[in-house]
Backbone as a printed PyTorch tensor [residue, N CA C, xyz], in Angstrom:
tensor([[[-81.1620,  54.2170,   9.7950],
         [-81.9010,  53.8960,  10.9780],
         [-81.0420,  53.0120,  11.8690]],

        [[-80.9840,  53.3430,  13.1660],
         [-80.1890,  52.6150,  14.1460],
         [-81.0210,  51.4490,  14.6830]],

        [[-80.5370,  50.2250,  14.4900],
         [-81.2770,  49.0430,  14.9520],
         [-80.7750,  48.5420,  16.3040]],

        [[-79.8080,  49.2140,  16.8970],
         [-79.2760,  48.8390,  18.2090],
         [-80.2630,  49.2600,  19.2990]],

        [[-80.5150,  48.3800,  20.2940],
         [-81.4050,  48.7740,  21.3940],
         [-80.7480,  49.8690,  22.2340]],

        [[-81.5840,  50.7080,  22.8060],
         [-81.0720,  51.8020,  23.6340],
         [-80.4890,  51.2390,  24.9280]],

        [[-79.6370,  52.0190,  25.5800],
         [-79.0220,  51.5640,  26.8290],
         [-80.0870,  51.3850,  27.9150]],

        [[-81.1250,  52.1940,  27.9220],
         [-82.2110,  52.0460,  28.8970],
         [-82.9150,  50.7120,  28.6790]],

        [[-83.1430,  50.3810,  27.3970],
         [-83.7980,  49.1210,  27.0670],
         [-82.9350,  47.9480,  27.5270]],

        [[-81.6160,  48.0490,  27.3060],
         [-80.7040,  46.9730,  27.7050],
         [-80.7050,  46.7920,  29.2210]],

        [[-80.7260,  47.8940,  29.9780],
         [-80.7490,  47.7970,  31.4430],
         [-82.0280,  47.1050,  31.9160]],

        [[-83.1630,  47.4730,  31.3220],
         [-84.4330,  46.8400,  31.6890],
         [-84.4240,  45.3520,  31.3460]],

        [[-83.8910,  45.0360,  30.1890],
         [-83.8290,  43.6480,  29.7600],
         [-82.9360,  42.8350,  30.7010]],

        [[-81.7800,  43.3800,  31.0800],
         [-80.8890,  42.6950,  32.0160],
         [-81.5550,  42.5230,  33.3900]],

        [[-82.2620,  43.5500,  33.8100],
         [-82.9880,  43.4720,  35.0830],
         [-84.0350,  42.3740,  35.0510]],

        [[-84.8030,  42.2990,  33.9810],
         [-85.8150,  41.2540,  33.8500],
         [-85.1880,  39.8680,  33.8000]],

        [[-84.0890,  39.7430,  33.0750],
         [-83.4050,  38.4520,  33.0100],
         [-82.8640,  38.0490,  34.3810]],

        [[-82.3400,  39.0200,  35.1310],
         [-81.8270,  38.7410,  36.4720],
         [-82.9460,  38.2670,  37.3850]],

        [[-84.0930,  38.9730,  37.3470],
         [-85.2360,  38.5760,  38.1630],
         [-85.7360,  37.1940,  37.7690]],

        [[-85.7500,  36.9470,  36.4740],
         [-86.1850,  35.6510,  35.9850],
         [-85.2550,  34.5500,  36.4780]],

        [[-83.9530,  34.7930,  36.4130],
         [-82.9750,  33.8070,  36.8840],
         [-83.1190,  33.5870,  38.3820]],

        [[-83.3620,  34.6620,  39.1310],
         [-83.5570,  34.5560,  40.5670],
         [-84.7980,  33.7250,  40.8670]],

        [[-85.8580,  33.9490,  40.1180],
         [-87.0920,  33.1900,  40.3010],
         [-86.8910,  31.7150,  40.0240]],

        [[-86.1510,  31.3940,  38.9810],
         [-85.8690,  29.9960,  38.6490],
         [-85.0360,  29.3580,  39.7580]],

        [[-84.0290,  30.0690,  40.2370],
         [-83.1710,  29.5390,  41.3040],
         [-83.9750,  29.3270,  42.5810]],

        [[-84.8540,  30.2620,  42.8960],
         [-85.6810,  30.1380,  44.0980],
         [-86.6280,  28.9570,  43.9720]],

        [[-87.2450,  28.8110,  42.8130],
         [-88.1570,  27.6960,  42.5920],
         [-87.4130,  26.3700,  42.6690]],

        [[-86.2130,  26.3220,  42.1240],
         [-85.4200,  25.0980,  42.1710],
         [-85.0570,  24.7540,  43.6050]],

        [[-84.6930,  25.7650,  44.3830],
         [-84.3390,  25.5310,  45.7750],
         [-85.5490,  25.0550,  46.5690]],

        [[-86.7080,  25.6350,  46.2690],
         [-87.9230,  25.2650,  46.9880],
         [-88.3490,  23.8430,  46.6560]],

        [[-88.0990,  23.3930,  45.4390],
         [-88.5270,  22.0520,  45.0600],
         [-87.4630,  21.0020,  45.3280]],

        [[-86.2510,  21.4350,  45.6640],
         [-85.1810,  20.4850,  45.9430],
         [-85.4890,  19.7650,  47.2480]],

        [[-85.1160,  18.5020,  47.3640],
         [-85.3610,  17.7930,  48.6210],
         [-84.5810,  18.4560,  49.7510]],

        [[-85.2310,  18.5750,  50.8890],
         [-84.5880,  19.2090,  52.0430],
         [-83.4490,  18.3290,  52.5260]],

        [[-82.3730,  18.9400,  52.8920],
         [-81.2530,  18.2000,  53.4650],
         [-81.5830,  17.8950,  54.9090]],

        [[-81.3560,  16.6800,  55.2860],
         [-81.6420,  16.2780,  56.6520],
         [-80.5110,  16.7660,  57.5390]],

        [[-80.8770,  17.5980,  58.4830],
         [-79.9030,  18.1000,  59.4440],
         [-79.7410,  17.0560,  60.5430]],

        [[-78.5230,  16.8370,  60.9880],
         [-78.3610,  15.8830,  62.0890],
         [-79.0870,  16.4000,  63.3220]],

        [[-79.7200,  15.4860,  64.0130],
         [-80.4440,  15.8650,  65.2240],
         [-79.4350,  16.3630,  66.2580]],

        [[-79.8050,  17.3980,  66.9960],
         [-78.8910,  17.8690,  68.0340],
         [-78.7430,  16.7950,  69.1170]],

        [[-77.6210,  16.8180,  69.7660],
         [-77.3870,  15.8500,  70.8360],
         [-78.3620,  16.1310,  71.9700]],

        [[-79.1260,  15.1200,  72.3320],
         [-80.0620,  15.2740,  73.4310],
         [-79.3070,  15.2300,  74.7500]],

        [[-79.6650,  16.1400,  75.6410],
         [-79.0760,  16.1790,  76.9740],
         [-80.2380,  16.0770,  77.9590]],

        [[-80.2570,  14.9900,  78.7270],
         [-81.3830,  14.7360,  79.6260],
         [-80.8720,  14.3890,  81.0150]],

        [[-81.4810,  15.0010,  82.0180],
         [-81.1890,  14.6420,  83.4010],
         [-82.4150,  13.9000,  83.9440]],

        [[-82.1660,  12.6750,  84.3980],
         [-83.1870,  11.8690,  85.0620],
         [-83.0140,  12.1050,  86.5600]],

        [[-84.0850,  12.4850,  87.2290],
         [-84.0310,  12.8800,  88.6350],
         [-84.7150,  11.8100,  89.4860]],

        [[-83.9680,  11.1890,  90.3920],
         [-84.5200,  10.1360,  91.2410],
         [-84.3330,  10.4880,  92.7090]],

        [[-85.4290,  10.5110,  93.4330],
         [-85.3570,  10.7280,  94.8800],
         [-86.2330,   9.7200,  95.6300]],

        [[-86.6290,   8.6640,  94.9410],
         [-87.4890,   7.6280,  95.4990],
         [-86.9920,   6.2840,  94.9680]],

        [[-86.7940,   5.2910,  95.8370],
         [-86.2560,   4.0080,  95.3670],
         [-87.1700,   3.3000,  94.3710]],

        [[-88.4500,   3.5820,  94.4090],
         [-89.3910,   2.9480,  93.4750],
         [-89.1790,   3.4280,  92.0390]],

        [[-88.4900,   4.5340,  91.8650],
         [-88.2680,   5.0890,  90.5250],
         [-87.1380,   4.3830,  89.7760]],

        [[-86.2320,   3.7430,  90.4720],
         [-85.0300,   3.1870,  89.8540],
         [-85.3180,   2.1870,  88.7270]],

        [[-86.1710,   1.1590,  88.9380],
         [-86.3920,   0.2050,  87.8420],
         [-86.9790,   0.8740,  86.5990]],

        [[-87.8920,   1.8050,  86.8190],
         [-88.5020,   2.5230,  85.6900],
         [-87.4520,   3.3740,  84.9770]],

        [[-86.6760,   4.0950,  85.7550],
         [-85.6620,   4.9750,  85.1630],
         [-84.6560,   4.1810,  84.3410]],

        [[-84.1940,   3.0700,  84.8590],
         [-83.2100,   2.2670,  84.1250],
         [-83.8100,   1.7290,  82.8200]],

        [[-85.0690,   1.3330,  82.8580],
         [-85.7440,   0.8640,  81.6350],
         [-85.9200,   2.0160,  80.6460]],

        [[-86.3500,   3.1750,  81.1440],
         [-86.5360,   4.3410,  80.2700],
         [-85.2160,   4.7500,  79.6160]],

        [[-84.1470,   4.7480,  80.4020],
         [-82.8380,   5.1570,  79.8740],
         [-82.3530,   4.1480,  78.8330]],

        [[-82.5430,   2.8740,  79.1020],
         [-82.1560,   1.8390,  78.1330],
         [-82.8980,   2.0470,  76.8240]],

        [[-84.2090,   2.2790,  76.9080],
         [-85.0070,   2.5230,  75.6960],
         [-84.6130,   3.8330,  75.0220]],

        [[-84.3570,   4.8480,  75.8070],
         [-83.9280,   6.1510,  75.3020],
         [-82.6770,   5.9860,  74.4360]],

        [[-81.7010,   5.2370,  74.9600],
         [-80.4280,   5.0780,  74.2530],
         [-80.5500,   4.1930,  73.0100]],

        [[-81.5600,   3.3290,  72.9700],
         [-81.8000,   2.5370,  71.7590],
         [-82.2290,   3.4440,  70.6160]],

        [[-83.0310,   4.4530,  70.9350],
         [-83.5470,   5.3730,  69.9210],
         [-82.5540,   6.4850,  69.6100]],

        [[-81.9020,   6.9940,  70.6260],
         [-80.9870,   8.1320,  70.4670],
         [-79.6910,   7.8290,  71.2210]],

        [[-78.8520,   6.9430,  70.6480],
         [-77.6810,   6.4450,  71.3840],
         [-76.6140,   7.4670,  71.7280]],

        [[-76.5850,   8.6080,  71.0360],
         [-75.5390,   9.5840,  71.3490],
         [-76.0110,  10.6440,  72.3380]],

        [[-77.0790,  10.3460,  73.0660],
         [-77.5880,  11.2840,  74.0670],
         [-76.6140,  11.4230,  75.2290]],

        [[-76.6700,  12.5780,  75.8610],
         [-75.8940,  12.8530,  77.0670],
         [-76.8700,  12.7010,  78.2320]],

        [[-76.7490,  11.5990,  78.9690],
         [-77.7030,  11.2780,  80.0300],
         [-77.0020,  11.3060,  81.3830]],

        [[-77.6080,  12.0560,  82.2990],
         [-77.1390,  12.1000,  83.6860],
         [-78.3030,  11.6380,  84.5650]],

        [[-78.0050,  10.8000,  85.5370],
         [-78.9910,  10.3620,  86.5200],
         [-78.5530,  10.9690,  87.8440]],

        [[-79.3620,  11.8760,  88.3570],
         [-79.0290,  12.5390,  89.6210],
         [-79.9270,  11.9720,  90.7090]],

        [[-79.2920,  11.4820,  91.7780],
         [-80.0380,  10.8560,  92.8730],
         [-79.7890,  11.5860,  94.1840]],

        [[-80.8160,  11.5900,  95.0150],
         [-80.6810,  12.0850,  96.3870],
         [-81.7710,  11.4490,  97.2290]],

        [[-81.6950,  11.6520,  98.5280],
         [-82.6690,  11.0080,  99.4120],
         [-82.6070,   9.4970,  99.2270]],

        [[-83.7610,   8.8460,  99.3530],
         [-83.7770,   7.3920,  99.1950],
         [-83.6140,   6.9590,  97.7400]],

        [[-83.5610,   7.9250,  96.8230],
         [-83.3210,   7.6230,  95.4120],
         [-81.9300,   7.0780,  95.1470]],

        [[-81.0210,   7.2030,  96.1170],
         [-79.6610,   6.6820,  95.9230],
         [-79.5750,   5.1770,  96.1690]],

        [[-80.6050,   4.5890,  96.7580],
         [-80.5170,   3.2040,  97.2360],
         [-80.0470,   2.2080,  96.1810]],

        [[-80.4670,   2.3610,  94.9390],
         [-80.0910,   1.3910,  93.9160],
         [-78.6110,   1.4880,  93.5370]],

        [[-77.9420,   2.5530,  93.9580],
         [-76.5240,   2.7270,  93.6470],
         [-75.6100,   2.2590,  94.7820]],

        [[-76.2180,   1.6900,  95.8070],
         [-75.4390,   1.1080,  96.9000],
         [-75.0840,  -0.3320,  96.4990]],

        [[-73.8290,  -0.7130,  96.7470],
         [-73.3740,  -2.0660,  96.3930],
         [-74.3530,  -3.1040,  96.9320]],

        [[-74.5590,  -4.1230,  96.1520],
         [-75.4180,  -5.2590,  96.4930],
         [-76.9050,  -4.9120,  96.5630]],

        [[-77.3100,  -3.7200,  96.0960],
         [-78.7280,  -3.3800,  96.0500],
         [-79.4120,  -4.2340,  94.9880]],

        [[-80.6300,  -4.6920,  95.3150],
         [-81.3810,  -5.5550,  94.4070],
         [-82.7580,  -4.9580,  94.1200]],

        [[-83.2920,  -5.3310,  92.9670],
         [-84.6400,  -4.8920,  92.6130],
         [-85.6770,  -5.8600,  93.1900]],

        [[-86.9390,  -5.6570,  92.8740],
         [-88.0100,  -6.4860,  93.4290],
         [-87.9850,  -7.9230,  92.9080]],

        [[-87.2000,  -8.1830,  91.8570],
         [-87.0450,  -9.5370,  91.3230],
         [-85.7750, -10.2000,  91.8630]],

        [[-85.1930,  -9.5910,  92.8900],
         [-83.9790, -10.0790,  93.5310],
         [-82.7660, -10.0740,  92.6000]],

        [[-82.7850,  -9.1510,  91.6280],
         [-81.6700,  -8.9790,  90.6970],
         [-80.8440,  -7.7740,  91.1430]],

        [[-79.5240,  -7.9020,  91.0450],
         [-78.6470,  -6.7940,  91.4040],
         [-78.7890,  -5.6560,  90.3900]],

        [[-78.7610,  -4.4370,  90.8840],
         [-78.7960,  -3.2610,  90.0100],
         [-77.4550,  -3.0110,  89.3340]],

        [[-76.3780,  -3.3760,  89.9900],
         [-75.0340,  -3.0170,  89.5240],
         [-74.7580,  -3.3880,  88.0640]],

        [[-75.0810,  -4.5940,  87.5990],
         [-74.7680,  -4.9090,  86.1930],
         [-75.4590,  -3.9780,  85.1940]],

        [[-76.7290,  -3.6480,  85.4590],
         [-77.4360,  -2.7590,  84.5430],
         [-76.8660,  -1.3430,  84.6120]],

        [[-76.5300,  -0.8730,  85.7950],
         [-75.9350,   0.4550,  85.9620],
         [-74.5740,   0.4980,  85.2610]],

        [[-73.7850,  -0.5430,  85.4290],
         [-72.4630,  -0.5800,  84.7960],
         [-72.5830,  -0.6070,  83.2750]],

        [[-73.5500,  -1.3460,  82.7470],
         [-73.7550,  -1.3980,  81.2950],
         [-74.1510,  -0.0220,  80.7580]],

        [[-75.0380,   0.6640,  81.4570],
         [-75.4340,   2.0110,  81.0300],
         [-74.2670,   2.9910,  81.1610]],

        [[-73.4460,   2.8070,  82.1820],
         [-72.2670,   3.6650,  82.3480],
         [-71.3120,   3.5090,  81.1730]],

        [[-71.1770,   2.2870,  80.6670],
         [-70.3240,   2.0460,  79.5030],
         [-70.8420,   2.7850,  78.2680]],

        [[-72.1370,   3.0640,  78.2550],
         [-72.7470,   3.8000,  77.1380],
         [-72.7160,   5.3080,  77.3760]],

        [[-72.0640,   5.7230,  78.4520],
         [-71.8830,   7.1480,  78.7150],
         [-72.8190,   7.7570,  79.7370]],

        [[-73.7290,   6.9680,  80.2880],
         [-74.6460,   7.5000,  81.2990],
         [-73.8670,   7.7570,  82.5760]],

        [[-74.0880,   8.9400,  83.1490],
         [-73.4250,   9.3020,  84.4120],
         [-74.4190,   9.1710,  85.5520]],

        [[-74.0330,   8.4600,  86.5900],
         [-74.8660,   8.2830,  87.7800],
         [-74.2620,   9.1150,  88.8930]],

        [[-75.0310,  10.0860,  89.3840],
         [-74.5440,  11.0610,  90.3540],
         [-75.3100,  10.9320,  91.6660]],

        [[-74.5830,  10.9190,  92.7590],
         [-75.1520,  10.7350,  94.0920],
         [-74.9050,  11.9890,  94.9250]],

        [[-75.9230,  12.4080,  95.6440],
         [-75.8630,  13.5950,  96.4940],
         [-75.0220,  13.3340,  97.7440]],

        [[-73.9750,  14.1300,  97.9330],
         [-73.1400,  14.0030,  99.1270],
         [-73.9170,  14.3780, 100.3870]],

        [[-74.8080,  15.3530, 100.2840],
         [-75.6140,  15.7230, 101.4580],
         [-76.4110,  14.5250, 101.9640]],

        [[-76.9200,  13.7170, 101.0440],
         [-77.6510,  12.5060, 101.4300],
         [-76.7140,  11.5050, 102.1000]],

        [[-75.5270,  11.3200, 101.5130],
         [-74.5700,  10.3810, 102.1150],
         [-74.2320,  10.7890, 103.5430]],

        [[-73.9640,  12.0650, 103.7410],
         [-73.6170,  12.5650, 105.0690],
         [-74.8100,  12.4160, 106.0220]],

        [[-75.9740,  12.8470, 105.5590],
         [-77.1750,  12.7800, 106.3960],
         [-77.5670,  11.3590, 106.7850]],

        [[-77.3470,  10.4250, 105.8830],
         [-77.7070,   9.0250, 106.1500],
         [-76.5190,   8.2140, 106.6640]],

        [[-75.3840,   8.8860, 106.8420],
         [-74.1590,   8.2340, 107.3370],
         [-73.7860,   7.0250, 106.4750]],

        [[-73.7670,   7.2510, 105.1650],
         [-73.3910,   6.2110, 104.2050],
         [-72.0120,   6.5650, 103.6550]],

        [[-71.1270,   5.6130, 103.6720],
         [-69.7700,   5.8120, 103.1680],
         [-69.7810,   5.7990, 101.6410]],

        [[-68.9510,   6.6480, 101.0540],
         [-68.8110,   6.6670,  99.5940],
         [-68.3130,   5.3210,  99.0890]],

        [[-67.5900,   4.5880,  99.9060],
         [-67.0900,   3.2660,  99.5180],
         [-68.2050,   2.2440,  99.3430]],

        [[-69.3670,   2.5320,  99.8650],
         [-70.4690,   1.5700,  99.7550],
         [-71.2530,   1.7230,  98.4520]],

        [[-70.8410,   2.6840,  97.6240],
         [-71.5320,   2.9060,  96.3470],
         [-70.9510,   2.0380,  95.2450]],

        [[-71.7780,   1.7710,  94.2270],
         [-71.3180,   1.0960,  93.0120],
         [-70.1690,   1.9200,  92.4400]],

        [[-69.1730,   1.2530,  91.9020],
         [-67.9600,   1.9540,  91.4510],
         [-68.2020,   2.9800,  90.3510]],

        [[-69.2620,   2.8270,  89.5770],
         [-69.5100,   3.7660,  88.4760],
         [-70.2550,   5.0250,  88.9330]],

        [[-70.6710,   5.0680,  90.1950],
         [-71.3670,   6.2530,  90.7070],
         [-70.3620,   7.3360,  91.0920]],

        [[-70.7290,   8.5770,  90.8300],
         [-69.9150,   9.7350,  91.2250],
         [-70.7030,  10.5570,  92.2300]],

        [[-69.9900,  11.3140,  93.0180],
         [-70.6280,  12.1120,  94.0680],
         [-70.6340,  13.5770,  93.6700]],

        [[-71.7820,  14.2180,  93.8770],
         [-71.9170,  15.6620,  93.6980],
         [-72.2860,  16.2540,  95.0520]],

        [[-71.9650,  17.5190,  95.2450],
         [-72.2050,  18.1520,  96.5420],
         [-73.6770,  18.1070,  96.9410]],

        [[-74.5510,  18.4630,  96.0110],
         [-75.9910,  18.5000,  96.2770],
         [-76.7420,  17.9770,  95.0620]],

        [[-77.5660,  16.9650,  95.2560],
         [-78.3350,  16.4000,  94.1470],
         [-79.3130,  17.4060,  93.5650]],

        [[-80.0510,  18.0910,  94.4400],
         [-81.0290,  19.0680,  93.9640],
         [-80.3420,  20.2030,  93.2030]],

        [[-79.2280,  20.6690,  93.7370],
         [-78.4810,  21.7350,  93.0670],
         [-77.9500,  21.2590,  91.7170]],

        [[-77.5020,  20.0090,  91.6380],
         [-76.9720,  19.4680,  90.3830],
         [-78.0630,  19.3990,  89.3160]],

        [[-79.2690,  19.0180,  89.7010],
         [-80.3850,  18.9900,  88.7460],
         [-80.6090,  20.3960,  88.1880]],

        [[-80.6610,  21.3800,  89.0690],
         [-80.8720,  22.7690,  88.6410],
         [-79.7150,  23.2630,  87.7760]],

        [[-78.4940,  22.9390,  88.1630],
         [-77.3240,  23.3850,  87.4020],
         [-77.3190,  22.8000,  85.9910]],

        [[-77.6150,  21.5200,  85.8850],
         [-77.6440,  20.8880,  84.5630],
         [-78.6950,  21.5330,  83.6650]],

        [[-79.8450,  21.8580,  84.2480],
         [-80.9010,  22.4980,  83.4590],
         [-80.5270,  23.9250,  83.0710]],

        [[-80.0990,  24.7020,  84.0370],
         [-79.8450,  26.1300,  83.7950],
         [-78.5400,  26.3980,  83.0630]],

        [[-77.4690,  25.7600,  83.4870],
         [-76.1520,  26.0560,  82.9280],
         [-75.8180,  25.2500,  81.6830]],

        [[-76.3580,  24.0400,  81.5680],
         [-75.9480,  23.1710,  80.4700],
         [-77.0890,  22.7960,  79.5220]],

        [[-78.2880,  23.2990,  79.7750],
         [-79.3990,  23.0920,  78.8500],
         [-79.9680,  21.6800,  78.8260]],

        [[-79.8690,  20.9520,  79.9270],
         [-80.4260,  19.6010,  79.9960],
         [-81.9460,  19.6640,  80.1320]],

        [[-82.6050,  18.7370,  79.4650],
         [-84.0420,  18.5510,  79.6610],
         [-84.2130,  17.7430,  80.9350]],

        [[-85.3280,  17.9620,  81.6170],
         [-85.5920,  17.3220,  82.8920],
         [-86.5840,  16.1820,  82.7100]],

        [[-86.2870,  15.0310,  83.3120],
         [-87.2060,  13.9130,  83.2660],
         [-87.2940,  13.2940,  84.6500]],

        [[-88.5160,  13.1300,  85.1180],
         [-88.7660,  12.5300,  86.4320],
         [-89.5770,  11.2570,  86.2180]],

        [[-88.9710,  10.0830,  86.3970],
         [-89.7160,   8.8260,  86.1910],
         [-90.8410,   8.6630,  87.2120]]])
């Protein structure tokens, strides 16, 4: 009498063992602690076209960077929203905006001023805070950052 299992029996046994091993591996993976994926870099454009928005925006950006310091933050200004980026501009507490803008710039925040506004209001680029950069159109820059670069939009 042959006591060796048949080849069909061996194939079934191997198949069952394979399925069993797969089930154990799947269960182990499901019960393993999830690996924390690094948060994607946040890209946010703050849009200012009103001088009353500046103090709020600067506070929001400061708080934003405390929570998510590696964010890519752009502040796009046009119309009267550029006023806080003019040299010697002060807030309602008679404090200069420049030190806070410069500190945020050191953290990577980009402050962008609409050239169309400068031309329309006859403001010289030399009258801006040194950390401000000029873009051709503030409104167009907001749209470009959203559409081309995937920035989230925030309006204080």
